[in-house]
C-alpha cells in the first residue's frame, strides 16, 4: 500500500484541449476533468492483473457458460474489409461493463470467494503511475516501442494518422510495455474500464476505500475508462487522462483488467 497524487496540472492536457476547443483570450488551456490534483492513500491492499484480460481467458468463461457474450475480434478497415485481433493472447475487446461483471462473477465462483473486481479509477491510476508523478510512468515522453499508441502529424493544417500506425491492439506480451511495477499496457493498446462512475471533476476523496464506496453506491452510470488506445495519440495514454462510456457500450477500443483484494496484514 502507499499513496499518490491523483490527477494532473491543467497545462499537462493543453494539447488535447486545443484539439477539441477554440479557446477565448485568457481562458485556461487544459482539461478541467483531470483535476483537482489531490493525494489519495491506498488503504485497501490489492493485486492487479499484469495484463489486460485476454481472449483466451474470456473464451474460457464462455466455454463454462459464465460469459454469455462472444466478442467479435474484427476491426473495420477504412475502405472495407477487416483486421483481425483473434490471437488467444490478444486483449479482449467488444465487451461491455455488464459483460465484464459476468466474467468477474465467474472468476469469483471459481475462486470460491468474492475477491475479484474491476479497479476503481483511483486504484487504476495508482497502478499506472507505479510510484511516479511524471506525465507518463516512463517519463515525460512515450514511444511506440513502449506503448501501442498512434502517431499523428499536422499536414495542411489537419491532424493525420501516420500510415505506419498499428491497426489493432497487440498481444499482451508484445512491446516494452511494462511500467516499473511490471504491469503491462496500462498506457495504450486498449482503454480500460474501471468501476468508478464518471464525474466532471475528481471527487477529491482522500482514501482508495472512499473511491470504492462511491463506486458501489451507484447502480447506473457512465463508467470511467483510462489508458488510451491503439488509435489515439500518446496524450490520451497519460495516467491522468479520463474518459467514460455507458454500461452497455461495447467498443473495439476498450478492454479491462482485474484486481484481487488481498487480506490486510
Tab-separated table of C-alpha atoms in Angstrom:
chain	number	residue	atom	x	y	z
A	1	UNK	CA	0.000	0.000	0.000
A	2	UNK	CA	1.028	3.616	-0.310
A	3	UNK	CA	-0.212	6.944	-1.639
A	4	UNK	CA	-0.047	9.072	-4.787
A	5	UNK	CA	-1.204	12.354	-6.260
A	6	UNK	CA	-4.242	11.740	-8.455
A	7	UNK	CA	-4.911	13.988	-11.446
A	8	UNK	CA	-2.679	16.394	-13.332
A	9	UNK	CA	-1.982	20.120	-13.600
A	10	UNK	CA	-4.039	21.914	-16.236
A	11	UNK	CA	-1.119	22.568	-18.580
A	12	UNK	CA	-0.387	18.843	-18.976
A	13	UNK	CA	-3.565	18.383	-21.029
A	14	UNK	CA	-3.199	21.517	-23.169
A	15	UNK	CA	-2.591	19.538	-26.384
A	16	UNK	CA	-5.845	17.585	-26.012
A	17	UNK	CA	-7.770	20.710	-25.054
A	18	UNK	CA	-6.611	22.621	-28.135
A	19	UNK	CA	-7.514	19.668	-30.354
A	20	UNK	CA	-11.197	19.945	-29.405
A	21	UNK	CA	-11.631	23.579	-28.366
A	22	UNK	CA	-11.108	27.092	-29.687
A	23	UNK	CA	-10.234	28.961	-26.501
A	24	UNK	CA	-11.119	32.572	-25.898
A	25	UNK	CA	-8.397	35.022	-24.814
A	26	UNK	CA	-7.471	34.447	-21.192
A	27	UNK	CA	-9.277	31.114	-20.986
A	28	UNK	CA	-7.410	28.337	-19.118
A	29	UNK	CA	-5.856	25.815	-21.507
A	30	UNK	CA	-6.347	22.272	-20.315
A	31	UNK	CA	-8.857	19.615	-19.331
A	32	UNK	CA	-10.621	20.541	-16.106
A	33	UNK	CA	-11.827	16.937	-15.898
A	34	UNK	CA	-8.300	15.843	-14.905
A	35	UNK	CA	-8.378	17.869	-11.701
A	36	UNK	CA	-8.225	18.765	-8.966
A	37	UNK	CA	-4.923	17.154	-8.077
A	38	UNK	CA	-5.185	15.540	-4.660
A	39	UNK	CA	-3.422	12.967	-2.515
A	40	UNK	CA	-5.030	9.528	-2.248
A	41	UNK	CA	-3.966	6.949	0.336
A	42	UNK	CA	-4.271	3.346	-0.850
A	43	UNK	CA	-5.778	1.680	2.210
A	44	UNK	CA	-7.198	-1.465	0.563
A	45	UNK	CA	-4.439	-3.936	-0.397
A	46	UNK	CA	-4.910	-5.251	-3.935
A	47	UNK	CA	-3.059	-7.239	-6.562
A	48	UNK	CA	-3.649	-6.028	-10.121
A	49	UNK	CA	-3.522	-8.191	-13.221
A	50	UNK	CA	-0.196	-7.890	-15.020
A	51	UNK	CA	-2.035	-7.873	-18.357
A	52	UNK	CA	-5.364	-6.919	-19.807
A	53	UNK	CA	-7.812	-9.836	-19.778
A	54	UNK	CA	-7.136	-11.856	-22.936
A	55	UNK	CA	-9.392	-13.559	-25.468
A	56	UNK	CA	-8.121	-16.899	-24.178
A	57	UNK	CA	-9.251	-16.061	-20.656
A	58	UNK	CA	-12.588	-14.707	-21.840
A	59	UNK	CA	-13.335	-17.733	-24.021
A	60	UNK	CA	-12.708	-19.999	-21.025
A	61	UNK	CA	-15.537	-18.142	-19.307
A	62	UNK	CA	-17.755	-18.591	-22.383
A	63	UNK	CA	-16.944	-22.316	-22.519
A	64	UNK	CA	-18.073	-22.740	-18.909
A	65	UNK	CA	-21.267	-20.710	-19.512
A	66	UNK	CA	-20.081	-17.945	-17.213
A	67	UNK	CA	-19.992	-15.343	-20.001
A	68	UNK	CA	-22.897	-15.085	-22.435
A	69	UNK	CA	-21.278	-12.747	-24.984
A	70	UNK	CA	-18.844	-13.930	-27.672
A	71	UNK	CA	-16.715	-10.882	-28.599
A	72	UNK	CA	-16.131	-10.054	-32.265
A	73	UNK	CA	-12.351	-9.877	-32.981
A	74	UNK	CA	-12.790	-7.920	-36.219
A	75	UNK	CA	-11.791	-4.273	-36.630
A	76	UNK	CA	-13.163	-2.499	-39.682
A	77	UNK	CA	-10.643	-1.229	-42.235
A	78	UNK	CA	-11.059	2.112	-43.919
A	79	UNK	CA	-12.348	1.288	-47.376
A	80	UNK	CA	-13.831	-2.056	-46.375
A	81	UNK	CA	-12.682	-5.394	-45.040
A	82	UNK	CA	-11.382	-6.217	-41.588
A	83	UNK	CA	-8.298	-6.535	-39.459
A	84	UNK	CA	-8.391	-9.443	-37.015
A	85	UNK	CA	-7.215	-9.407	-33.397
A	86	UNK	CA	-8.106	-13.030	-32.678
A	87	UNK	CA	-4.924	-14.484	-31.187
A	88	UNK	CA	-5.567	-16.112	-27.787
A	89	UNK	CA	-3.136	-13.580	-26.276
A	90	UNK	CA	-4.839	-10.535	-27.753
A	91	UNK	CA	-6.624	-8.479	-25.104
A	92	UNK	CA	-10.354	-8.988	-25.308
A	93	UNK	CA	-12.489	-6.083	-26.545
A	94	UNK	CA	-16.091	-5.672	-27.714
A	95	UNK	CA	-17.242	-6.299	-24.150
A	96	UNK	CA	-19.489	-4.027	-22.099
A	97	UNK	CA	-19.293	-3.186	-18.422
A	98	UNK	CA	-22.099	-5.671	-17.787
A	99	UNK	CA	-20.203	-8.332	-19.766
A	100	UNK	CA	-17.172	-7.669	-17.564
A	101	UNK	CA	-19.275	-8.214	-14.457
A	102	UNK	CA	-20.284	-11.637	-15.799
A	103	UNK	CA	-16.606	-12.525	-16.196
A	104	UNK	CA	-15.835	-11.354	-12.666
A	105	UNK	CA	-18.765	-13.305	-11.219
A	106	UNK	CA	-17.484	-16.432	-12.968
A	107	UNK	CA	-13.958	-15.834	-11.680
A	108	UNK	CA	-15.157	-15.328	-8.112
A	109	UNK	CA	-17.199	-18.508	-8.327
A	110	UNK	CA	-14.077	-20.426	-9.368
A	111	UNK	CA	-12.113	-18.813	-6.523
A	112	UNK	CA	-14.835	-19.652	-4.020
A	113	UNK	CA	-14.756	-16.106	-2.655
A	114	UNK	CA	-15.812	-12.603	-3.665
A	115	UNK	CA	-12.272	-11.303	-4.148
A	116	UNK	CA	-12.042	-10.188	-7.806
A	117	UNK	CA	-13.445	-6.962	-9.249
A	118	UNK	CA	-12.652	-4.084	-11.557
A	119	UNK	CA	-10.298	-1.442	-10.180
A	120	UNK	CA	-11.608	1.939	-9.170
A	121	UNK	CA	-10.297	4.914	-11.096
A	122	UNK	CA	-8.020	5.769	-8.167
A	123	UNK	CA	-6.574	2.252	-7.967
A	124	UNK	CA	-6.047	2.175	-11.722
A	125	UNK	CA	-4.164	5.490	-11.773
A	126	UNK	CA	-2.070	4.497	-8.755
A	127	UNK	CA	-1.014	1.306	-10.546
A	128	UNK	CA	-0.418	3.074	-13.859
A	129	UNK	CA	1.863	5.664	-12.265
A	130	UNK	CA	3.902	2.976	-10.465
A	131	UNK	CA	5.360	5.430	-7.986
A	132	UNK	CA	5.964	8.245	-10.488
A	133	UNK	CA	4.399	11.680	-10.814
A	134	UNK	CA	5.593	12.432	-14.342
A	135	UNK	CA	3.476	12.866	-17.457
A	136	UNK	CA	3.858	9.153	-18.230
A	137	UNK	CA	5.086	6.342	-15.998
A	138	UNK	CA	8.036	6.126	-18.418
A	139	UNK	CA	8.901	9.826	-18.012
A	140	UNK	CA	7.975	12.954	-19.950
A	141	UNK	CA	7.516	11.134	-23.260
A	142	UNK	CA	6.214	7.825	-24.560
A	143	UNK	CA	7.424	5.952	-27.645
A	144	UNK	CA	5.642	3.430	-29.856
A	145	UNK	CA	8.130	0.818	-28.620
A	146	UNK	CA	6.774	1.337	-25.109
A	147	UNK	CA	3.077	1.636	-25.897
A	148	UNK	CA	0.672	0.796	-28.688
A	149	UNK	CA	-0.442	4.344	-29.431
A	150	UNK	CA	-0.945	6.261	-32.640
A	151	UNK	CA	1.315	8.931	-34.121
A	152	UNK	CA	-0.396	11.914	-35.734
A	153	UNK	CA	1.138	14.672	-37.862
A	154	UNK	CA	-0.100	18.101	-38.927
A	155	UNK	CA	-0.448	18.091	-42.713
A	156	UNK	CA	-2.078	21.038	-44.490
A	157	UNK	CA	-3.420	22.245	-41.172
A	158	UNK	CA	-5.066	18.922	-40.316
A	159	UNK	CA	-4.072	16.103	-37.983
A	160	UNK	CA	-3.496	12.903	-39.940
A	161	UNK	CA	-2.597	9.430	-38.716
A	162	UNK	CA	0.849	8.121	-39.610
A	163	UNK	CA	0.462	5.267	-42.132
A	164	UNK	CA	2.815	3.146	-40.003
A	165	UNK	CA	0.450	3.221	-37.004
A	166	UNK	CA	-0.628	-0.205	-35.797
A	167	UNK	CA	-4.173	-1.006	-36.855
A	168	UNK	CA	-5.155	-3.297	-33.966
A	169	UNK	CA	-4.303	-3.990	-30.341
A	170	UNK	CA	-1.129	-6.045	-29.962
A	171	UNK	CA	-0.957	-9.262	-27.957
A	172	UNK	CA	-0.308	-8.628	-24.292
A	173	UNK	CA	3.283	-9.938	-24.444
A	174	UNK	CA	4.418	-7.525	-27.194
A	175	UNK	CA	6.406	-4.270	-26.793
A	176	UNK	CA	8.481	-2.926	-23.917
A	177	UNK	CA	5.182	-2.097	-22.261
A	178	UNK	CA	5.775	-2.751	-18.551
A	179	UNK	CA	5.942	0.056	-16.025
A	180	UNK	CA	8.269	-0.041	-13.010
A	181	UNK	CA	5.895	-2.417	-11.225
A	182	UNK	CA	5.775	-4.878	-14.114
A	183	UNK	CA	2.219	-4.003	-15.199
A	184	UNK	CA	1.890	-4.060	-18.970
A	185	UNK	CA	-0.032	-1.881	-21.436
A	186	UNK	CA	-1.548	0.450	-18.881
A	187	UNK	CA	-0.564	3.050	-21.472
A	188	UNK	CA	-2.132	2.452	-24.882
A	189	UNK	CA	-3.314	-0.750	-26.581
A	190	UNK	CA	-6.872	-0.702	-25.173
A	191	UNK	CA	-8.597	1.821	-22.995
A	192	UNK	CA	-9.541	0.052	-19.758
A	193	UNK	CA	-12.882	0.220	-17.978
A	194	UNK	CA	-12.971	0.882	-14.245
A	195	UNK	CA	-15.844	0.516	-11.795
A	196	UNK	CA	-15.902	4.249	-10.993
A	197	UNK	CA	-18.736	6.494	-12.140
A	198	UNK	CA	-17.898	9.498	-14.270
A	199	UNK	CA	-17.762	12.945	-12.680
A	200	UNK	CA	-16.813	16.178	-14.419
A	201	UNK	CA	-14.144	16.742	-11.770
A	202	UNK	CA	-12.385	14.306	-9.458
A	203	UNK	CA	-14.326	13.663	-6.272
A	204	UNK	CA	-11.279	14.676	-4.244
A	205	UNK	CA	-11.556	11.758	-1.830
A	206	UNK	CA	-8.586	11.009	0.403
A	207	UNK	CA	-8.603	7.182	0.538
A	208	UNK	CA	-8.988	4.394	-2.007
A	209	UNK	CA	-11.683	2.857	0.207
A	210	UNK	CA	-13.701	6.054	-0.223
A	211	UNK	CA	-13.465	5.735	-4.021
A	212	UNK	CA	-14.589	2.104	-3.763
A	213	UNK	CA	-17.565	3.069	-1.598
A	214	UNK	CA	-18.525	5.823	-4.064
A	215	UNK	CA	-18.401	3.371	-6.981
A	216	UNK	CA	-20.590	0.881	-5.124
A	217	UNK	CA	-23.215	3.499	-4.271
A	218	UNK	CA	-24.470	3.860	-7.862
A	219	UNK	CA	-26.059	1.124	-9.975
A	220	UNK	CA	-26.431	3.014	-13.253
A	221	UNK	CA	-23.850	5.479	-14.554
A	222	UNK	CA	-21.224	6.089	-17.198
A	223	UNK	CA	-18.120	4.193	-16.079
A	224	UNK	CA	-14.665	5.776	-16.262
A	225	UNK	CA	-12.163	4.382	-18.771
A	226	UNK	CA	-8.420	5.020	-18.673
A	227	UNK	CA	-5.212	4.456	-20.581
A	228	UNK	CA	-5.558	5.450	-24.246
A	229	UNK	CA	-5.822	3.158	-27.268
A	230	UNK	CA	-4.009	1.925	-30.355
A	231	UNK	CA	-5.970	4.533	-32.337
A	232	UNK	CA	-5.252	7.548	-30.115
A	233	UNK	CA	-2.167	9.654	-29.518
A	234	UNK	CA	0.132	9.270	-26.531
A	235	UNK	CA	-1.537	12.286	-24.894
A	236	UNK	CA	-4.560	10.088	-24.194
A	237	UNK	CA	-2.355	7.398	-22.622
A	238	UNK	CA	-1.265	9.623	-19.732
A	239	UNK	CA	-2.280	8.119	-16.365
A	240	UNK	CA	-4.278	11.262	-15.571
A	241	UNK	CA	-6.402	11.241	-18.729
A	242	UNK	CA	-10.043	10.228	-18.292
A	243	UNK	CA	-12.928	9.121	-20.454
A	244	UNK	CA	-16.199	7.280	-19.901
A	245	UNK	CA	-18.781	5.073	-21.563
A	246	UNK	CA	-22.202	3.641	-20.840
A	247	UNK	CA	-22.521	0.310	-19.061
A	248	UNK	CA	-23.946	-1.359	-22.181
A	249	UNK	CA	-21.423	0.027	-24.701
A	250	UNK	CA	-19.166	-2.455	-26.498
A	251	UNK	CA	-16.153	-0.866	-28.163
A	252	UNK	CA	-13.312	-2.079	-30.378
A	253	UNK	CA	-11.038	0.157	-28.324
A	254	UNK	CA	-11.980	-0.793	-24.758
A	255	UNK	CA	-10.988	-3.762	-22.618
A	256	UNK	CA	-10.276	-4.303	-18.932
A	257	UNK	CA	-8.072	-5.857	-16.294
A	258	UNK	CA	-8.974	-7.082	-12.851
A	259	UNK	CA	-7.795	-6.634	-9.301
A	260	UNK	CA	-7.903	-9.054	-6.398
A	261	UNK	CA	-8.450	-7.732	-2.903
A	262	UNK	CA	-5.845	-9.091	-0.507
A	263	UNK	CA	-6.136	-9.678	3.224
A	264	UNK	CA	-4.758	-6.877	5.376
A	265	UNK	CA	-1.812	-7.960	7.472
